[in-house]
CSV table of C-alpha atoms in Angstrom, one decimal:
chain,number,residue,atom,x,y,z
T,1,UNK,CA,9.5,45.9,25.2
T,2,UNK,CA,9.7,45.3,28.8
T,3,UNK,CA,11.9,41.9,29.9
T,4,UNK,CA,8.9,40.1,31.0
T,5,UNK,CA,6.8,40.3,27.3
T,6,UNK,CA,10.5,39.5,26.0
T,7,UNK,CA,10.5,36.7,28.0
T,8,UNK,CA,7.0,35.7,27.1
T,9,UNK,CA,7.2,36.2,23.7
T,10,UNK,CA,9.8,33.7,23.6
T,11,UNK,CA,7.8,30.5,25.8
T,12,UNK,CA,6.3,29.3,22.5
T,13,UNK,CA,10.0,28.9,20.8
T,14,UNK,CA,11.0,26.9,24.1
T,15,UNK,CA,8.4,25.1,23.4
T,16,UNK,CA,8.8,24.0,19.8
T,17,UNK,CA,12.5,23.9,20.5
T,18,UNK,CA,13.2,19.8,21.0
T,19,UNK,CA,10.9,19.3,17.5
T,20,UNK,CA,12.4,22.0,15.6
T,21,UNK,CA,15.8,20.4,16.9
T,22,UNK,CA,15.1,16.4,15.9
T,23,UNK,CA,13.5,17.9,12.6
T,24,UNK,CA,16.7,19.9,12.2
T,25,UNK,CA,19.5,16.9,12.9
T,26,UNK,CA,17.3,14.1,11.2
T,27,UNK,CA,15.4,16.3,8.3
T,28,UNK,CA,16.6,19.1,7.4
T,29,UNK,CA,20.6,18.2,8.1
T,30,UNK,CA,19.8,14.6,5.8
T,31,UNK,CA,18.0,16.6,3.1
T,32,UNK,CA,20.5,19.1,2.3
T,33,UNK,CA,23.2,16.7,2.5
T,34,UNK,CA,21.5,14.8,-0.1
T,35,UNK,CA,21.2,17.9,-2.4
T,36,UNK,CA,25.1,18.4,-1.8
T,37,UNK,CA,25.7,14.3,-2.3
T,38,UNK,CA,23.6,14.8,-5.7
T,39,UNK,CA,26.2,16.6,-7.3
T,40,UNK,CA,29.2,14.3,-6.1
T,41,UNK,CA,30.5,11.0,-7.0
T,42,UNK,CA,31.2,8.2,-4.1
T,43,UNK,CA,32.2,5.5,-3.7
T,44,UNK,CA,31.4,4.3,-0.2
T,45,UNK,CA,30.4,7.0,2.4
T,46,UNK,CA,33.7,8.5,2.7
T,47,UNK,CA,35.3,9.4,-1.1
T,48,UNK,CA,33.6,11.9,-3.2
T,49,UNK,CA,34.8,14.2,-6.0
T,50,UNK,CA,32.7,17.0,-7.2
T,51,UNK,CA,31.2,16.1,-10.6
T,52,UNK,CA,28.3,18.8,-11.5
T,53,UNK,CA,25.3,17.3,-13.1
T,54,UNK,CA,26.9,14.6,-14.4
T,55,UNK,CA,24.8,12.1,-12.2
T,56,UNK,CA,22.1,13.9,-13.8
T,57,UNK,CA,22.9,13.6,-17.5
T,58,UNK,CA,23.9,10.1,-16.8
T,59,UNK,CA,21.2,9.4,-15.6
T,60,UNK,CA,18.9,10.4,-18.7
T,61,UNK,CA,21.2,9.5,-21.3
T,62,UNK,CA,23.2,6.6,-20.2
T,63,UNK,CA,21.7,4.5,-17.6
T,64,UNK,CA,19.0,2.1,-19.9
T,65,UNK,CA,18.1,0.6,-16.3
T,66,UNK,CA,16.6,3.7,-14.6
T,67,UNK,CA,14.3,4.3,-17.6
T,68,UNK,CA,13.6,0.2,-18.0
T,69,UNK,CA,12.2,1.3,-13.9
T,70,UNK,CA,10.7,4.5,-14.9
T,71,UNK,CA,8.2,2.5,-17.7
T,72,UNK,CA,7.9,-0.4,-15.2
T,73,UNK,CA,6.4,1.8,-12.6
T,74,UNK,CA,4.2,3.6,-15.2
T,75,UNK,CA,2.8,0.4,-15.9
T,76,UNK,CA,2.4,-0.2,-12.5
T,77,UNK,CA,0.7,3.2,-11.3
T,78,UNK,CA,-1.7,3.1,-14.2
T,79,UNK,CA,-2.7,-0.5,-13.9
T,80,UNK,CA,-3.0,-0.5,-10.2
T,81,UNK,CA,-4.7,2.9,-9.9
T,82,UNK,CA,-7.1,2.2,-13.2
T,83,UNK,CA,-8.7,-1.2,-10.7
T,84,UNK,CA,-7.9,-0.4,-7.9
T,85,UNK,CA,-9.6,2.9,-7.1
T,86,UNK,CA,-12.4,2.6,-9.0
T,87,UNK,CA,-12.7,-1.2,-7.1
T,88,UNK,CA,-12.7,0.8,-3.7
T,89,UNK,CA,-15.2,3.8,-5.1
T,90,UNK,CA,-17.3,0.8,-6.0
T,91,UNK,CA,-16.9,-1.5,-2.3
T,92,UNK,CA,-17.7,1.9,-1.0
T,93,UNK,CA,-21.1,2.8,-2.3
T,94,UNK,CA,-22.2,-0.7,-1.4
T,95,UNK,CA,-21.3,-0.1,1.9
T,96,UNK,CA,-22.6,3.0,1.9
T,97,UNK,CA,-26.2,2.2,1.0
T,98,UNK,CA,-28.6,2.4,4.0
T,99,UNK,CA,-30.2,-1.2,3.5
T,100,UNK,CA,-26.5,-2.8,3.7
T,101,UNK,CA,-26.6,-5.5,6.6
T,102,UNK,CA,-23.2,-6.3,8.6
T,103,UNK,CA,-21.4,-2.9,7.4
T,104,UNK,CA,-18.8,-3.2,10.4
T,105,UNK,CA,-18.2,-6.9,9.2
T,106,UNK,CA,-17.4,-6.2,5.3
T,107,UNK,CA,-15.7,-3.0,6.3
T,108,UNK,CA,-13.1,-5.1,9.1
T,109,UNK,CA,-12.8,-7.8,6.3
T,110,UNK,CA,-11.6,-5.7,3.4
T,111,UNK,CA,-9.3,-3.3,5.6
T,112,UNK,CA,-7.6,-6.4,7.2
T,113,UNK,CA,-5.0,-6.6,4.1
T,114,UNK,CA,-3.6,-3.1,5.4
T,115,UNK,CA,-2.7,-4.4,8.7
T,116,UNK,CA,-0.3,-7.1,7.5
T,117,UNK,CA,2.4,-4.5,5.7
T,118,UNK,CA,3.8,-5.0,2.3
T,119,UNK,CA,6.5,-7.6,3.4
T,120,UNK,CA,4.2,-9.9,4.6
T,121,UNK,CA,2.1,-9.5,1.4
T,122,UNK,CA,5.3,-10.0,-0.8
T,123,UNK,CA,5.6,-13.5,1.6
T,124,UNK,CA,2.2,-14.5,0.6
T,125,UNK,CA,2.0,-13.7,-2.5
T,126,UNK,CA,5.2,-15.1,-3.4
T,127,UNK,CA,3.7,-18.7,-2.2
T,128,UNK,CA,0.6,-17.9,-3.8
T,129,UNK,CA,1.8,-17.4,-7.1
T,130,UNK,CA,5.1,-20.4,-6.8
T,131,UNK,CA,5.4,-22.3,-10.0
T,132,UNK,CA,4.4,-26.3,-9.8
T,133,UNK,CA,2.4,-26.3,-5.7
T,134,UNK,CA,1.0,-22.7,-5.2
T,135,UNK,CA,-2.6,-21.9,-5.0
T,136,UNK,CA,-2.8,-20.0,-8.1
T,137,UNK,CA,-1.3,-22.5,-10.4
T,138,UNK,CA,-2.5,-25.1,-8.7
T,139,UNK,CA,-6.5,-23.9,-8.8
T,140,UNK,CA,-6.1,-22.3,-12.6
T,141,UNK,CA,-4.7,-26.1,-13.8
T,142,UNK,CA,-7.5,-27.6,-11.7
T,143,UNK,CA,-10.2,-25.3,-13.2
T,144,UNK,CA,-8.9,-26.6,-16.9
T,145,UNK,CA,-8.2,-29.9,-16.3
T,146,UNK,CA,-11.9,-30.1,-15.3
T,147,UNK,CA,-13.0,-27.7,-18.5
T,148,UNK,CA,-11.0,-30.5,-20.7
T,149,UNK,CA,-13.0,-33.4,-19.0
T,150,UNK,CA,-16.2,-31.6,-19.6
T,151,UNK,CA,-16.1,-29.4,-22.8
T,152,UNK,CA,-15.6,-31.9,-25.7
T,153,UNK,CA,-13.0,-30.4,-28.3
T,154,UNK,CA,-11.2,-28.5,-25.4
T,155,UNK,CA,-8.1,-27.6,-26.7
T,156,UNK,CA,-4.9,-28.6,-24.4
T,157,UNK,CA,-2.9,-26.0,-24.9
T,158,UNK,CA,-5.8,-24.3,-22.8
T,159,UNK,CA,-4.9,-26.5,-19.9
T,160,UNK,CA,-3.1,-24.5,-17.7
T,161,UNK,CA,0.9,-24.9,-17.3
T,162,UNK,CA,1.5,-25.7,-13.7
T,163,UNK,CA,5.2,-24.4,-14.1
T,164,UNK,CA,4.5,-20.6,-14.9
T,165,UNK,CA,6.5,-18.8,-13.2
T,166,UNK,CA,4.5,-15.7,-12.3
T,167,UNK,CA,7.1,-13.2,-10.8
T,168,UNK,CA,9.4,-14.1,-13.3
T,169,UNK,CA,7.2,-13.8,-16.9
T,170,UNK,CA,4.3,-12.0,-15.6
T,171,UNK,CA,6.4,-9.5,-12.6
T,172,UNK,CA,4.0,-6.7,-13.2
T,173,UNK,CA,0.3,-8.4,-13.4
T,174,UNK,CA,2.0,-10.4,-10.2
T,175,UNK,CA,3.0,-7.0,-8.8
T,176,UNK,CA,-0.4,-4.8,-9.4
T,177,UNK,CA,-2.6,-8.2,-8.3
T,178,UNK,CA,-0.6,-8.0,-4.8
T,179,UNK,CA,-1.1,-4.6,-4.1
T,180,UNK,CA,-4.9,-4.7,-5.0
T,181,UNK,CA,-5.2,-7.2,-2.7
T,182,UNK,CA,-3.9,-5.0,0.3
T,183,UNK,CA,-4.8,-1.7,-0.9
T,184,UNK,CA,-8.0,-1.4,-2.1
T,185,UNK,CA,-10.1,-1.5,1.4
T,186,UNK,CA,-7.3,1.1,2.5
T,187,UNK,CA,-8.8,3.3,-0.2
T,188,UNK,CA,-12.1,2.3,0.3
T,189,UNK,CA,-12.4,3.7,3.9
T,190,UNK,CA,-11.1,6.8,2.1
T,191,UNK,CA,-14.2,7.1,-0.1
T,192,UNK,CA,-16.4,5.8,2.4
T,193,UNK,CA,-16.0,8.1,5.0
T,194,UNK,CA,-16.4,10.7,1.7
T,195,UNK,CA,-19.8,9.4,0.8
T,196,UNK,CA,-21.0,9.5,4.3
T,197,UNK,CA,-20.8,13.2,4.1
T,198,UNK,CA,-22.5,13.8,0.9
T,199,UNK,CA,-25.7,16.0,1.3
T,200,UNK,CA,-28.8,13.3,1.8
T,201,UNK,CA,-30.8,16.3,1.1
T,202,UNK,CA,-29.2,17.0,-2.0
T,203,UNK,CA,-29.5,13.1,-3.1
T,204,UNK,CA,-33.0,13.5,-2.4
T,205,UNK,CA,-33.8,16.5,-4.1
T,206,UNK,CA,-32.2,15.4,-7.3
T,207,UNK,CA,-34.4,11.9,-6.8
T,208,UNK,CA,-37.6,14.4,-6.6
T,209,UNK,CA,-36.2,16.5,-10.0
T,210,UNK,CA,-36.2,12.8,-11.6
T,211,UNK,CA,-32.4,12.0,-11.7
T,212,UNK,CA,-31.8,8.5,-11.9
T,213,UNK,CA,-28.8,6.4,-9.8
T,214,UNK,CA,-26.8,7.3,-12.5
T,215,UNK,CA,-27.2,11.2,-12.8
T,216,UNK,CA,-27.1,11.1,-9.0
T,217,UNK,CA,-23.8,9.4,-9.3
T,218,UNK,CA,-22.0,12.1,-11.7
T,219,UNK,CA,-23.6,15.1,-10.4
T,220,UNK,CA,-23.7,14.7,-7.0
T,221,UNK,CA,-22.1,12.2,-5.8
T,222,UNK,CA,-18.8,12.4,-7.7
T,223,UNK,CA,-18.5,16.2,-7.2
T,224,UNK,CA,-19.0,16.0,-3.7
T,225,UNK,CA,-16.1,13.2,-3.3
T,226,UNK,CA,-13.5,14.8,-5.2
T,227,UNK,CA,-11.6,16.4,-2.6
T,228,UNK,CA,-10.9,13.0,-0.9
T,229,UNK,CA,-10.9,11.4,-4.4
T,230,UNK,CA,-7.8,13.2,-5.8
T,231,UNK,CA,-6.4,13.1,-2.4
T,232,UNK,CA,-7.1,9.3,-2.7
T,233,UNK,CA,-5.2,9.3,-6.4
T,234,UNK,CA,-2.3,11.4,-5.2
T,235,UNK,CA,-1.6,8.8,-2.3
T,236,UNK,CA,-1.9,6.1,-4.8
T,237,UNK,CA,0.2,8.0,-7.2
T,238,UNK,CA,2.9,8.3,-4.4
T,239,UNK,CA,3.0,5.3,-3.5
T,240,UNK,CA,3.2,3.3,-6.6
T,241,UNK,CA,6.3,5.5,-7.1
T,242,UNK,CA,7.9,4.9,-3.8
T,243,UNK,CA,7.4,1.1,-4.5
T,244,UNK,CA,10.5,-0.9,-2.9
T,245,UNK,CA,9.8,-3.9,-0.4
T,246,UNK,CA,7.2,-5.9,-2.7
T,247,UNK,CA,9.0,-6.1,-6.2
T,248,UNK,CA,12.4,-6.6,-4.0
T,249,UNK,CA,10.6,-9.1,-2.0
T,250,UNK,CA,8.3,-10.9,-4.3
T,251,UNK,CA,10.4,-10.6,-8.1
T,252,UNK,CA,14.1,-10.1,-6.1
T,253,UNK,CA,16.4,-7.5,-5.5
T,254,UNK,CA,17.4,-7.3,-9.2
T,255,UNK,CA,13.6,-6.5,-10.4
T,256,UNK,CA,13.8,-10.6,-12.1
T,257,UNK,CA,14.4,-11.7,-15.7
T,258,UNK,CA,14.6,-8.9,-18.2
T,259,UNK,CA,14.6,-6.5,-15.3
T,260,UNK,CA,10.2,-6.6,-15.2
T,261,UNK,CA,10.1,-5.7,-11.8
T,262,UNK,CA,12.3,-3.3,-10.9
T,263,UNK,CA,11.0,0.1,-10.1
T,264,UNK,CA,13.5,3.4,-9.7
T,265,UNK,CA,13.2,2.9,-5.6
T,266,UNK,CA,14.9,0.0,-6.5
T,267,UNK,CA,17.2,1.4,-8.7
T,268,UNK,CA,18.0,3.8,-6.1
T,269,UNK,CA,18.7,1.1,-3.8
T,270,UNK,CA,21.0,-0.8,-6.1
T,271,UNK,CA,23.2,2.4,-6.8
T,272,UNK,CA,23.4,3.2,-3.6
T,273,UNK,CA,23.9,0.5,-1.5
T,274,UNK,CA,24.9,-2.2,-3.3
T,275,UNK,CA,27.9,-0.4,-6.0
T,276,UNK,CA,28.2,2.1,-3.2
T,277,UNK,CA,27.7,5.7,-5.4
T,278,UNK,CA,25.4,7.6,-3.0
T,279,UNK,CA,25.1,10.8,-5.2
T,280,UNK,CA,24.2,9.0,-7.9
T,281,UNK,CA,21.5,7.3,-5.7
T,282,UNK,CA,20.4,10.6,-4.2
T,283,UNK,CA,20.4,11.7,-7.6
T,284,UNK,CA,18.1,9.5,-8.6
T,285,UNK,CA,16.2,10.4,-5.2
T,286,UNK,CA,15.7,13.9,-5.8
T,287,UNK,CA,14.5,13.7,-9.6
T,288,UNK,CA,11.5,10.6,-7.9
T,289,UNK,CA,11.5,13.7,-5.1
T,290,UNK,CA,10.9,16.5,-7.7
T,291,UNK,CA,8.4,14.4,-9.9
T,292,UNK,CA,5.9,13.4,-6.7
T,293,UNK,CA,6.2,17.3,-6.0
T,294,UNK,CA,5.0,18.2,-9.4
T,295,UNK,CA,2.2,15.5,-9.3
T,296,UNK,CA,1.0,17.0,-6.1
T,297,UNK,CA,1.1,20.9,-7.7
T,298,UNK,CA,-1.4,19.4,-10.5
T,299,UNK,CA,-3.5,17.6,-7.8
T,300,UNK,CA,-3.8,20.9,-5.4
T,301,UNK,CA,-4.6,23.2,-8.7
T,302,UNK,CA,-7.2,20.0,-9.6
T,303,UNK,CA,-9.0,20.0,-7.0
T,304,UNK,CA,-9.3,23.0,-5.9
T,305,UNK,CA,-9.8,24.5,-9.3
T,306,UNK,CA,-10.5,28.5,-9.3
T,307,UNK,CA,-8.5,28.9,-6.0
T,308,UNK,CA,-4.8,28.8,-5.1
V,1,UNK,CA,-37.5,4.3,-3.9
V,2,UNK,CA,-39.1,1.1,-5.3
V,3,UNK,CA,-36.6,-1.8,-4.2
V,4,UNK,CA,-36.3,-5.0,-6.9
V,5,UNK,CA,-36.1,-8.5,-6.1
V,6,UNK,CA,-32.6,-8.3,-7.0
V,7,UNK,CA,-31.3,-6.2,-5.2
V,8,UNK,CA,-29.9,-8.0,-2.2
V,9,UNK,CA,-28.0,-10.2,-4.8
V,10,UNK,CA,-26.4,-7.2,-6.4
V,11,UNK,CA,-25.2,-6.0,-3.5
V,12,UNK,CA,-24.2,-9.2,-1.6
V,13,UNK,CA,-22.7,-11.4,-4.3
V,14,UNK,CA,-20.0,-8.8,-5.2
V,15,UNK,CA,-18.9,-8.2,-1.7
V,16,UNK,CA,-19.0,-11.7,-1.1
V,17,UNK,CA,-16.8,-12.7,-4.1
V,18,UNK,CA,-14.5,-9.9,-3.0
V,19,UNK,CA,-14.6,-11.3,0.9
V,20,UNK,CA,-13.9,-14.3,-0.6
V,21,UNK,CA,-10.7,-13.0,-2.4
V,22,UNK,CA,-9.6,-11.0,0.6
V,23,UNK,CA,-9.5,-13.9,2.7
V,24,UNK,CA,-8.1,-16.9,0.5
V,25,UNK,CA,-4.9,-15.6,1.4
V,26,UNK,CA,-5.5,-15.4,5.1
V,27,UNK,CA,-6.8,-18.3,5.3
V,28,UNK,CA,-3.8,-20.0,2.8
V,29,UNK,CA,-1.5,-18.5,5.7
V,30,UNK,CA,-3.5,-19.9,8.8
V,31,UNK,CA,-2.9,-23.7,7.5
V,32,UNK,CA,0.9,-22.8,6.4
V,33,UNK,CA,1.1,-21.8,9.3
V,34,UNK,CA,0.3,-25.7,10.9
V,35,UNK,CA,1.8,-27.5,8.1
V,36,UNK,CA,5.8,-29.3,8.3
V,37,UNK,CA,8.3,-28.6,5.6
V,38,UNK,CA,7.4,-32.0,4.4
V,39,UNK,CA,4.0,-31.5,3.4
V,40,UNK,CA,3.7,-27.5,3.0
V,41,UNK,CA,3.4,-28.3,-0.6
V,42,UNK,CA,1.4,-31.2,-0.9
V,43,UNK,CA,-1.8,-29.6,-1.2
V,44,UNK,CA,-3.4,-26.0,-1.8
V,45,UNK,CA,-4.6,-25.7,1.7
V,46,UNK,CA,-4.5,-28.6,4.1
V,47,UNK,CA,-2.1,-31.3,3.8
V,48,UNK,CA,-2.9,-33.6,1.7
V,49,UNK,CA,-2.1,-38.0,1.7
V,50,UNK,CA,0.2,-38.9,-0.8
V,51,UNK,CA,-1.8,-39.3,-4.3
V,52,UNK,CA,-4.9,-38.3,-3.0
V,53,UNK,CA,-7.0,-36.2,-4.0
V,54,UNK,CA,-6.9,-32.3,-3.1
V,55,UNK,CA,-10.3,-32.9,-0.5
V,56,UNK,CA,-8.0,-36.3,1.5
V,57,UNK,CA,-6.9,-33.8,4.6
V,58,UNK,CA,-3.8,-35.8,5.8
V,59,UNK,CA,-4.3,-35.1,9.6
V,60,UNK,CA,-1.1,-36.3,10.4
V,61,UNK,CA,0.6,-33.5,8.2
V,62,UNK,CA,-0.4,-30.9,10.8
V,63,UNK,CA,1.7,-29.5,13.5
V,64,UNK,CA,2.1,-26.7,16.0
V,65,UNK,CA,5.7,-27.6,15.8
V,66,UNK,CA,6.2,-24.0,13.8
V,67,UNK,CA,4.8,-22.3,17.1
V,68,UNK,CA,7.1,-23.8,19.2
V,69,UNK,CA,10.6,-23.5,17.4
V,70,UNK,CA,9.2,-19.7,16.6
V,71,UNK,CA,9.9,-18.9,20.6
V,72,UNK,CA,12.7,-21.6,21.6
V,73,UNK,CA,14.9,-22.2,17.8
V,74,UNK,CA,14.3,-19.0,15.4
V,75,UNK,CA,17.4,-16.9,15.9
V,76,UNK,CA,17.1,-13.5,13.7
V,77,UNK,CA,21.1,-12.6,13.7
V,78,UNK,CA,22.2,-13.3,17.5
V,79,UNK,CA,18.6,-12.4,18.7
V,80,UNK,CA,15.7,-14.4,19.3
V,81,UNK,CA,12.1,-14.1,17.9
V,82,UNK,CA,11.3,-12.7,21.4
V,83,UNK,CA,13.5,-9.9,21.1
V,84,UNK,CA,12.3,-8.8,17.9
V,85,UNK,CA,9.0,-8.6,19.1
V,86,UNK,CA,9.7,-6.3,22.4
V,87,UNK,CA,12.0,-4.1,19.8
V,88,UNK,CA,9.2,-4.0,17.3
V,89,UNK,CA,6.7,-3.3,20.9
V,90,UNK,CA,9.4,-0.7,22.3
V,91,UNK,CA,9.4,1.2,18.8
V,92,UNK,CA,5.7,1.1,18.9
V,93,UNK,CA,5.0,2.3,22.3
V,94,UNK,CA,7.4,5.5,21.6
V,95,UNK,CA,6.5,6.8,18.3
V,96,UNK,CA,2.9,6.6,19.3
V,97,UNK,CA,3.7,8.4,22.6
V,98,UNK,CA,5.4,11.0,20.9
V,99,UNK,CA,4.0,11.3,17.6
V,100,UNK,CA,0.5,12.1,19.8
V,101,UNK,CA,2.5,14.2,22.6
V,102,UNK,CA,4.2,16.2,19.4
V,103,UNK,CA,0.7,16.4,17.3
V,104,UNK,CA,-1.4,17.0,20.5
V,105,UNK,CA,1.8,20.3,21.0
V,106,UNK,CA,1.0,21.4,17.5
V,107,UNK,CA,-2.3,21.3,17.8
V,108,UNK,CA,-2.7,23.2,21.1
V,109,UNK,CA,-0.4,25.8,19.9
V,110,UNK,CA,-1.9,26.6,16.6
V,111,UNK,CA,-5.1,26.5,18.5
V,112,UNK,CA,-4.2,28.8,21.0
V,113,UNK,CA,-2.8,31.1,18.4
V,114,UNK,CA,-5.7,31.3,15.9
V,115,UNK,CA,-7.8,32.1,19.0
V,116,UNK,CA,-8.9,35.4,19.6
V,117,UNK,CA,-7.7,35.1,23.2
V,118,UNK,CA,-3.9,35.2,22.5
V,119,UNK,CA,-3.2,36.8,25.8
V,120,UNK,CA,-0.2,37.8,26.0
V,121,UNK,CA,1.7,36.2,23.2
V,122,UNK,CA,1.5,38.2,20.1
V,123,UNK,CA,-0.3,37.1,17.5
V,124,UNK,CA,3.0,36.9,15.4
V,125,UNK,CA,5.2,35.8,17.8
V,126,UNK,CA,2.9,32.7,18.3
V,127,UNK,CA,3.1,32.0,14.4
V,128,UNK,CA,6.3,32.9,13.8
V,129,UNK,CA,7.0,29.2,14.0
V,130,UNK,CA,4.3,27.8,11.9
């Protein structure tokens, strides 16, 4: 190889060289301490002995409030992904229907949640749903006081109790009504821009073989979204698991009363940073690492089933 | 396709109740936003008189008071609102321009490598990397 093709050959390395190096110091370098800091105990950043796996077996035998975050996030992915998506698939194929008026309009209205970012909803939210003076108290107590003054025989225990304390008795329903709210038109460009490409010939030639909206729905519709639809679902499945700023925002930084809100992002958090045992914490990081990476095996084999 | 009567009502009435939904908070954050301390709980959106009812706007509650204390009294540590804002512009500004320089990189590369036209770069020295 002559010293001109050497040189040549090795432009497109020059070239990738600054990425490769910031990936390097603030990727790569982070990661694999983590994977070393796993295995350690601290105690601030600077002590650490070598324990093994312990972090690991403490972590599934003895530590009650990882697995307390572990159901509470369960709860959370399947009640937010069970309305949530199918609320979005839904928004969508109105939107998507060629007599819709204002498409631009709806579509601006129901992405705008996305643009505020999940402190800001926590903020709202969190004055939304304040016992005694928030809206949501305030217009459910209305709403019954008014059932009570017009259905005779109302019972009062019906009327609604302006003191409940949402993020504190109901941190989850709290959590997953939040994140609807900002979410769902995020997920509903998703499948929108998916049902803009399904065939219009193949609509119409199942309409001339006598499928109704239904059968149209599930046998052409729904198979041609389901690449973006389990993309959708794994994004939604990721992150409901990464939850941090709105249960540590809206419920507080100890997940509230009987621990309802606290998710293992969280519980990371806590470990980490507040009693100071990083491994532990990147413990804890690689198992939510290593269950997110097995999620997204399923979803690749899902949807693209027959193929690797 | 034979259109009924009702269908304009199906279509509009739920994305109108779910406008609605999306934008109760918005617009509960637009009058916070012009409210005092004093009377940001006195009623569910506008301020209202003292035992009124929930419709009996209390004009004098409103104030762009929060506005004005946001750029001359708000201190966020030792900085001011303002600073935040040009830190939260600067961060902006430079992982767009290099999040697009470093994708629009990428992309040329692996373009230029899955092209038939190579020239001179080997076809595995050009993917050696990717």
């Amino acid at each position: 190889m002559s010293a001109k093709s050497r040189r040549n050959a090795l432009i497109p390395y020059l070239f990738v060289a600054p990425f490769l190096l910031s990936f390097g110091v603030f990727v790569v370098y982070p990661l694999a301490q983590s994977i070393v800091l796993a295995f350690m105990q601290t105690n601030g950043p600077k002590t650490r002995a070598f324990v093994g796996l312990d972090n690991f077996s403490w972590l599934f035998t003895q530590d009650p409030d990882f697995w307390k975050s572990v159901i509470n996030i369960i709860i959370y992915t399947a009640g937010s992904m069970l309305i949530q998506l199918p609320a979005a698939l839904g928004l969508a194929l109105l939107l998507n229907r060629k007599d819709i008026k204002g498409r631009g309009f709806w579509r601006m209205i129901f992405f705008a949640p996305i643009l505020v970012g999940l402190v800001f909803v926590a903020i709202i939210f969190g004055l939304l749903f304040a016992p005694n003076n928030g809206l949501i108290n305030t217009t459910l107590f209305q709403t019954t006081l008014m059932f009570d003054r017009i259905i005779p025989f109302y019972p009062d225990s019906w009327i609604f109790d302006l003191e409940f304390r949402w993020t504190a008795e109901f941190a989850m329903p709290a959590m997953i009504i939040a994140s609807f709210w900002m979410y769902v038109g995020f997920n509903m460009i998703y499948f929108l821009a998916a049902l803009q490409n399904v065939s219009r010939d193949l609509m119409e030639a199942a309409e001339v073989d006598g499928a109704g909206p239904w059968q149209r729905f599930l046998n052409v519709t729904l198979p041609a979204i389901r690449p973006i639809g389990t993309f959708v679902v794994l994004l939604s499945f990721i992150g409901s698991v990464q939850l941090f700023e709105l249960p540590y925002l809206l419920i507080g930084e100890d997940g509230g009363p009987g621990k309802k809100g606290l998710t293992p992002v969280m519980h990371l958090f806590a470990k980490g940073f507040d009693a100071g045992d990083l491994g532990y914490a990147s413990a804890i990081g690689w198992l939510i690492a290593m269950v997110l990476f097995a999620v997204a095996l399923v979803q690749k084999k899902l949807s693209n089933p027959g193929t690797d | 396709m034979r259109k009924r009567w009702w269908t304009p009502f199906a279509i509009y009435i739920p994305l109108g109740a779910f406008a609605l939904v999306t934008l109760v908070p918005f617009a509960y954050l637009i009058f916070s936003a012009f409210k005092t301390k004093e009377t940001f709980f006195s009623g569910p959106f506008w301020p209202v008189e003292d035992g009124g009812a929930w419709w009996a706007v209390d004009w004098a509650g409103f104030t762009i008071g929060n506005f004005t204390r946001l750029w001359t009294d708000v201190k966020i540590g030792e900085a001011s609102f303002l600073r935040a804002v040009l830190n939260s512009f600067f961060f902006a500004s430079v992982m767009s321009a290099v999040g697009t320089l470093g994708a629009r990189r990428w992309a040329a590369t692996a373009w230029r490598c899955s092209s038939s036209e190579a020239g001179s770069l080997s076809r595995r020295s050009c993917w050696g990397l990717w």
